[in-house]
Coordinates of C-alpha atoms in Angstrom, one line a residue:
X1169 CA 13.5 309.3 79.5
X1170 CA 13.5 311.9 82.2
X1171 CA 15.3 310.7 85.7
X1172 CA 15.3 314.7 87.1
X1173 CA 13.2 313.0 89.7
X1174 CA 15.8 311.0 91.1
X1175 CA 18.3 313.1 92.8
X1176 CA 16.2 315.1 95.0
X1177 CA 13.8 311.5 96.2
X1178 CA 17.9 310.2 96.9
X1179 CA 18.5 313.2 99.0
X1180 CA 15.6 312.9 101.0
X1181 CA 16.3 309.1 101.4
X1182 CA 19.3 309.8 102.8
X1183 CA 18.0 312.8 105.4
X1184 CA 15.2 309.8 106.3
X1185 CA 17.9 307.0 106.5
X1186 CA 19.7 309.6 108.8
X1187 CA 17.2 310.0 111.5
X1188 CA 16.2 306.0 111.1
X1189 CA 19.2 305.2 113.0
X1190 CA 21.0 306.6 116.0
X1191 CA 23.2 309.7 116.5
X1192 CA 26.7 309.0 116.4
X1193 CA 27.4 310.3 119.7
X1194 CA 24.5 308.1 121.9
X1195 CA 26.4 305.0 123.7
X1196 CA 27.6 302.4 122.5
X1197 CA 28.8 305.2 120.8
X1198 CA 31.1 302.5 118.3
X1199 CA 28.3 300.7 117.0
X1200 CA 26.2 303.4 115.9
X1201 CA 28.8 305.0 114.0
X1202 CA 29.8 301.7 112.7
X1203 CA 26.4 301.6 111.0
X1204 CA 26.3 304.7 110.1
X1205 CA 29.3 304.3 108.8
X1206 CA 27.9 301.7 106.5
X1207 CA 24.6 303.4 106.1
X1208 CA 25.2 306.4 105.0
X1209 CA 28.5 306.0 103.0
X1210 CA 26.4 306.5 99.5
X1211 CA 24.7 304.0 97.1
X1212 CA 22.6 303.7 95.0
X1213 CA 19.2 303.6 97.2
X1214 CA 17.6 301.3 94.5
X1215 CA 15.8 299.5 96.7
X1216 CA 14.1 302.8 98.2
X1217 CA 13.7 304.5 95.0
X1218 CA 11.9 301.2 93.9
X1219 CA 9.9 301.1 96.4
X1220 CA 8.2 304.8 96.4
X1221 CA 8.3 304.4 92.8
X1222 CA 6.2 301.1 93.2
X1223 CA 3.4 303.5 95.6
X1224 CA 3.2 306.3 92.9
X1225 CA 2.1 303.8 90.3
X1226 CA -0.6 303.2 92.6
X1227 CA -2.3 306.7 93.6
X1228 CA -0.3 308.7 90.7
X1229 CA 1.7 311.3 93.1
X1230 CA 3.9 311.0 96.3
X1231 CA 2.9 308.8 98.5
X1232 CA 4.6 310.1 102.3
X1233 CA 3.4 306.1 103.4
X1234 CA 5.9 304.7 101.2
X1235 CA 8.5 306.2 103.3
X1236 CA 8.2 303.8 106.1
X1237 CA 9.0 300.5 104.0
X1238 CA 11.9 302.0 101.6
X1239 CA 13.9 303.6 104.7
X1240 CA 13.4 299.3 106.4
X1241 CA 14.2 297.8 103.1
X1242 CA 17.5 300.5 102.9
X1243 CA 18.3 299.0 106.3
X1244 CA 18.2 295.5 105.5
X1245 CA 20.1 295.9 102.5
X1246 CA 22.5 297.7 104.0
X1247 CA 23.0 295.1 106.9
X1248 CA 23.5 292.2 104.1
X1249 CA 26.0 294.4 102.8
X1250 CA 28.2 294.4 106.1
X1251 CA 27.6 291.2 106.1
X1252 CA 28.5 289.9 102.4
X1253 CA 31.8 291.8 102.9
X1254 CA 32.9 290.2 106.3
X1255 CA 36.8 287.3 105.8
X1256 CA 34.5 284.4 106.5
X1257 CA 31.7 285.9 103.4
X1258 CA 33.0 287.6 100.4
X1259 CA 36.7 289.1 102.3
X1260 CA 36.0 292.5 100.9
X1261 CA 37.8 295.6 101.5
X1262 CA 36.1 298.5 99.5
X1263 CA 32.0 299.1 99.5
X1264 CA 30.4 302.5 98.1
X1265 CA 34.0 303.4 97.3
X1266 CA 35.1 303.3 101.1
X1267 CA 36.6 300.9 103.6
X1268 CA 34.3 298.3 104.7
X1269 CA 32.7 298.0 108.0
X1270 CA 34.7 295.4 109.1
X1271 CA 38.3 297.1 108.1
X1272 CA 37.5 300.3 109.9
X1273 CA 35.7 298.6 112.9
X1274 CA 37.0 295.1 112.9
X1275 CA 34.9 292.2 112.3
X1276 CA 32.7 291.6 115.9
X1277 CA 31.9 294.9 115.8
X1278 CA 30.7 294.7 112.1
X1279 CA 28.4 291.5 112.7
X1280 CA 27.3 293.6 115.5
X1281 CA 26.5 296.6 113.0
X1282 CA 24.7 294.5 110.8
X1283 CA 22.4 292.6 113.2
X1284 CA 21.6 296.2 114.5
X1285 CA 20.4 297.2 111.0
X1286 CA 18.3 294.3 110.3
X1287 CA 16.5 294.7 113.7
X1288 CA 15.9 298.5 113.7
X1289 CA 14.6 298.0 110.1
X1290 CA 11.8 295.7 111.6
X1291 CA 11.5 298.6 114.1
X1292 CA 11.1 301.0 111.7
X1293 CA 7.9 299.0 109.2
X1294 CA 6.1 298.3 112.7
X1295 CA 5.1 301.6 112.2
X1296 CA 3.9 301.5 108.9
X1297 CA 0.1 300.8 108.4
X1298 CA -0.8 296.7 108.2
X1299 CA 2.6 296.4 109.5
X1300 CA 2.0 292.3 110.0
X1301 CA 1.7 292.3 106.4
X1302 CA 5.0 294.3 105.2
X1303 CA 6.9 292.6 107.9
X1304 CA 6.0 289.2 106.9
X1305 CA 6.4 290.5 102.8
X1306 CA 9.9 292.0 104.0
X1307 CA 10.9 288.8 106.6
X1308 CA 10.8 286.5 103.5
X1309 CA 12.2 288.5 101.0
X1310 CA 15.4 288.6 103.4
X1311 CA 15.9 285.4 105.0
X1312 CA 14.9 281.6 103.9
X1313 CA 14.3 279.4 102.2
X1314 CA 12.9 281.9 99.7
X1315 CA 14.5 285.2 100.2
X1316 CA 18.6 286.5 100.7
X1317 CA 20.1 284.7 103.8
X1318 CA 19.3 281.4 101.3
X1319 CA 20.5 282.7 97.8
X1320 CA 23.7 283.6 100.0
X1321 CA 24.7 280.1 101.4
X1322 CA 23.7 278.8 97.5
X1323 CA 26.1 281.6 96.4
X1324 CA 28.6 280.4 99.1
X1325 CA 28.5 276.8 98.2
X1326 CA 28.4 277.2 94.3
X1327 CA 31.3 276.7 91.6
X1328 CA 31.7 278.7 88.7
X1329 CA 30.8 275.9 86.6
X1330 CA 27.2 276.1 87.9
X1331 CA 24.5 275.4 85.5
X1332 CA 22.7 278.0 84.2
X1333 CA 19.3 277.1 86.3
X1334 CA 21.6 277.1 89.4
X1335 CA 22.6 280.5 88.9
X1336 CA 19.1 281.8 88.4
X1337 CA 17.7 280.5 91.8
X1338 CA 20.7 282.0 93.5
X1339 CA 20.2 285.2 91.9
X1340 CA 16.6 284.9 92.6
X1341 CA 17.1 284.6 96.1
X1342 CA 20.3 286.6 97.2
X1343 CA 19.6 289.7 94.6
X1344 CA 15.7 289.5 93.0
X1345 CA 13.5 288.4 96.6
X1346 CA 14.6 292.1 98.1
X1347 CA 13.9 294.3 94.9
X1348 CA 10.8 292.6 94.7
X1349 CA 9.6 293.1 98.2
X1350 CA 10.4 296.4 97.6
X1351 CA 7.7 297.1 95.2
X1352 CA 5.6 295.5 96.8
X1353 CA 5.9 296.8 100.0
X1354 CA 5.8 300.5 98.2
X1355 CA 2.0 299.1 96.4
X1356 CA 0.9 298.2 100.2
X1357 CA 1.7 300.9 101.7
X1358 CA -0.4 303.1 98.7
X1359 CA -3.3 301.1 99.3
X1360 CA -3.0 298.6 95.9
X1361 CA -5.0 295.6 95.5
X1362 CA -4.0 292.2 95.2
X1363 CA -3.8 293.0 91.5
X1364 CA -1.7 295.1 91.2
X1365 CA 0.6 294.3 93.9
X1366 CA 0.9 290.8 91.6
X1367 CA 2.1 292.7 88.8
X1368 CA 4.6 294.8 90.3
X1369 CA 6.0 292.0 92.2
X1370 CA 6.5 290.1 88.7
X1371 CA 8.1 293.9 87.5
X1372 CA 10.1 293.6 91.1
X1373 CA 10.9 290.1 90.3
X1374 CA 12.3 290.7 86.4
X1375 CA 14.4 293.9 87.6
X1376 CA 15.9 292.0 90.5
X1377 CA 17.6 289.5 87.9
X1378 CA 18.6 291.9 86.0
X1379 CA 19.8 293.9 88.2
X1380 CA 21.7 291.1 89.4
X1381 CA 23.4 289.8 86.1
X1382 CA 24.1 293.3 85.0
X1383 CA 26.1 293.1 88.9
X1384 CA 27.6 290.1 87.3
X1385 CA 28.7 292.1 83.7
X1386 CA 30.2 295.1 85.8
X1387 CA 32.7 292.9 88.0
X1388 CA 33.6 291.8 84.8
X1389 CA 34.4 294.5 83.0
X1390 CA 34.5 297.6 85.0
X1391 CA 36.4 298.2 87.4
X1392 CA 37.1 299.2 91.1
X1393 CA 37.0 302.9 90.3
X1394 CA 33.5 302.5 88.5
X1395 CA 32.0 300.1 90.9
X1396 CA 32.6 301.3 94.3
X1397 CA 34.0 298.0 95.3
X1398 CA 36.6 295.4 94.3
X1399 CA 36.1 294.6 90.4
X1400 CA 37.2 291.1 89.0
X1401 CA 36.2 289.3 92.2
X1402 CA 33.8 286.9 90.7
X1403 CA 37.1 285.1 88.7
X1404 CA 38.9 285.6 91.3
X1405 CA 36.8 283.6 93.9
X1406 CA 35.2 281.2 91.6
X1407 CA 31.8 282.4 91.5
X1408 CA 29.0 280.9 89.9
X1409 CA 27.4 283.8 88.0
X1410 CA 25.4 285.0 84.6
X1411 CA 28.4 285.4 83.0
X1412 CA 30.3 282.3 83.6
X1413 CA 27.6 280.6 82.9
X1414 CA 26.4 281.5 79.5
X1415 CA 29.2 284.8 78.6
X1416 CA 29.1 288.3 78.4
X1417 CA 27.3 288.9 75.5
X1418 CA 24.2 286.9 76.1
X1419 CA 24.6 287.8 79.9
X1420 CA 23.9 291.6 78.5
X1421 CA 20.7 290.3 75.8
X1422 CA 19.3 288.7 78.9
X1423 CA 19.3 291.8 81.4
X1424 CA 17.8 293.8 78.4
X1425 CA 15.2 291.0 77.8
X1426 CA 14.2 291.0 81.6
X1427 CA 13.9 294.7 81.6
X1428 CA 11.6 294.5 78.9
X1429 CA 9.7 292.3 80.6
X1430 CA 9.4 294.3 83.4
X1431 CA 8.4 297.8 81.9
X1432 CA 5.7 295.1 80.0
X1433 CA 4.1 294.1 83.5
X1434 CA 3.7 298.0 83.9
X1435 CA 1.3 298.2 80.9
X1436 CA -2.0 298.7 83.2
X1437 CA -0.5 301.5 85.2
X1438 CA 0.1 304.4 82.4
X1439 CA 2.1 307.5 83.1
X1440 CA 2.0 306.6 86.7
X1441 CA 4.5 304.5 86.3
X1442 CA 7.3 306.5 84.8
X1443 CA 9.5 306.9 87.3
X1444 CA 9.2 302.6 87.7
X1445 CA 10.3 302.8 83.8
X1446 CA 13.0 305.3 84.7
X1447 CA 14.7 302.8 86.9
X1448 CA 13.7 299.6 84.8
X1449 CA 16.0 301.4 82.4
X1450 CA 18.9 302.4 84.4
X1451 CA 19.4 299.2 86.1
X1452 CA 21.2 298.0 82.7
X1453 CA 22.2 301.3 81.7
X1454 CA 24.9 302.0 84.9
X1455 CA 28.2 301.7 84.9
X1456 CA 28.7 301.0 88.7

């Protein structure tokens, strides 16, 4: 497997995510370097890298459309992570191995922060070509019943004695809905039928759990140095997760199982889909 690819696409993620949002310096000058703060204080950029991966698998080379619809999803993530981290949420004090948007800004102006993320990101996709379409892919993947603002109040109001099939729908919702829209949006935006946008929204779908429950395996057994973020907090706040529900071990078979489902709905697309395979792969591989 050869992920060469991935560095430079990250660093011209971030120069995009850069120029998405405002300068530092333009009033109210707080807010905007309270999300920038947030934005652009490293991470992973799955979500982005999933989504220009998803338009190469269409048309076989870079696809500048794609663009559009990973720097929105990037934004919206970005915002539930302000948000997620907030006392009355998850009470979290590290994120991308910094202070949280709350701790450095306080809390109104990090609800602030966030709500100016998730409306700039609709902003930015009403750009995109068929922008009714994306925004009404991306509006569903991140709100409810069926998308993150849902999984998150399941997440809020579950035990850590949830069954297993309670688990799955939250990490459907709060973690899967967004990584699948973000393939999606990334085969739109290249032009894919309705064909192939079904198949790498049942790629999206599989990666997103996995992606998820190997989230679950890390707070387990890495820690804060490794992750970025407070490790052990699952336990700690009673969370109902892969892990709890059915252990370590078989929390790890089933990531591996779900990522081998997804590179499997890739079979139609060939070499095009490489880079998809790449990240199908390092989703359970990472240690943070």
């Amino acid at each position: 497997m050869s992920s060469t690819w991935i560095e430079p696409e990250r660093s011209e993620c971030e120069r995009r995510l850069q120029a998405a949002v405002p300068a530092a310096s333009e009033a109210p000058q707080r807010l905007h370097q309270a999300m920038r703060h947030s934005l652009l204080g490293g991470g992973k950029r799955l979500r982005p890298l999933l989504c220009r991966a998803a338009a190469r698998a269409i048309v076989g080379s870079d696809c500048e459309l794609a663009w559009t619809p990973a720097v929105a999803v990037e934004l919206v993530h970005t915002y539930s992570l302000i948000h997620d981290d907030l006392p009355a949420l998850d009470n979290d004090e590290l994120r991308r191995g910094q202070p949280t948007c709350h701790v450095v800004f306080g809390e109104a102006l990090a609800i602030l922060a966030g709500d100016a993320l998730l409306t700039r990101a609709f902003a930015v996709l009403a750009a995109a070509p068929e922008a009714a379409a994306m925004v009404a892919v991306l509006a569903a993947a991140a709100g409810t019943p069926g998308g993150m603002v849902a999984g998150q109040v399941a997440d809020m109001e579950a035990r850590r004695d949830a069954p297993l099939a309670a688990v799955r729908a939250i990490h459907e919702r709060k973690t899967a809905a967004l990584l699948r829209a973000s393939l999606v949006l990334g085969a739109r935006a290249a032009g894919a039928g309705a064909a192939q946008q079904e198949a790498l929204g049942r790629c999206g779908a599989a990666l997103g759990l996995a992606f998820q429950i190997a989230d679950d395996v890390l707070d387990a057994s890495a820690s804060s140095a490794e992750l970025g973020k407070t490790a052990g907090k699952d336990a700690a706040q009673n969370k109902a997760t892969w892990v709890a529900a059915v252990g370590l071990e078989a929390a790890c078979r089933t990531a591996a199982d779900l990522t081998a489902e997804a590179e499997a709905a890739l079979g139609h697309f060939g070499p095009a889909a490489d880079h998809l395979r790449d990240l199908a792969r390092l989703i359970t591989a990472r240690r943070g």
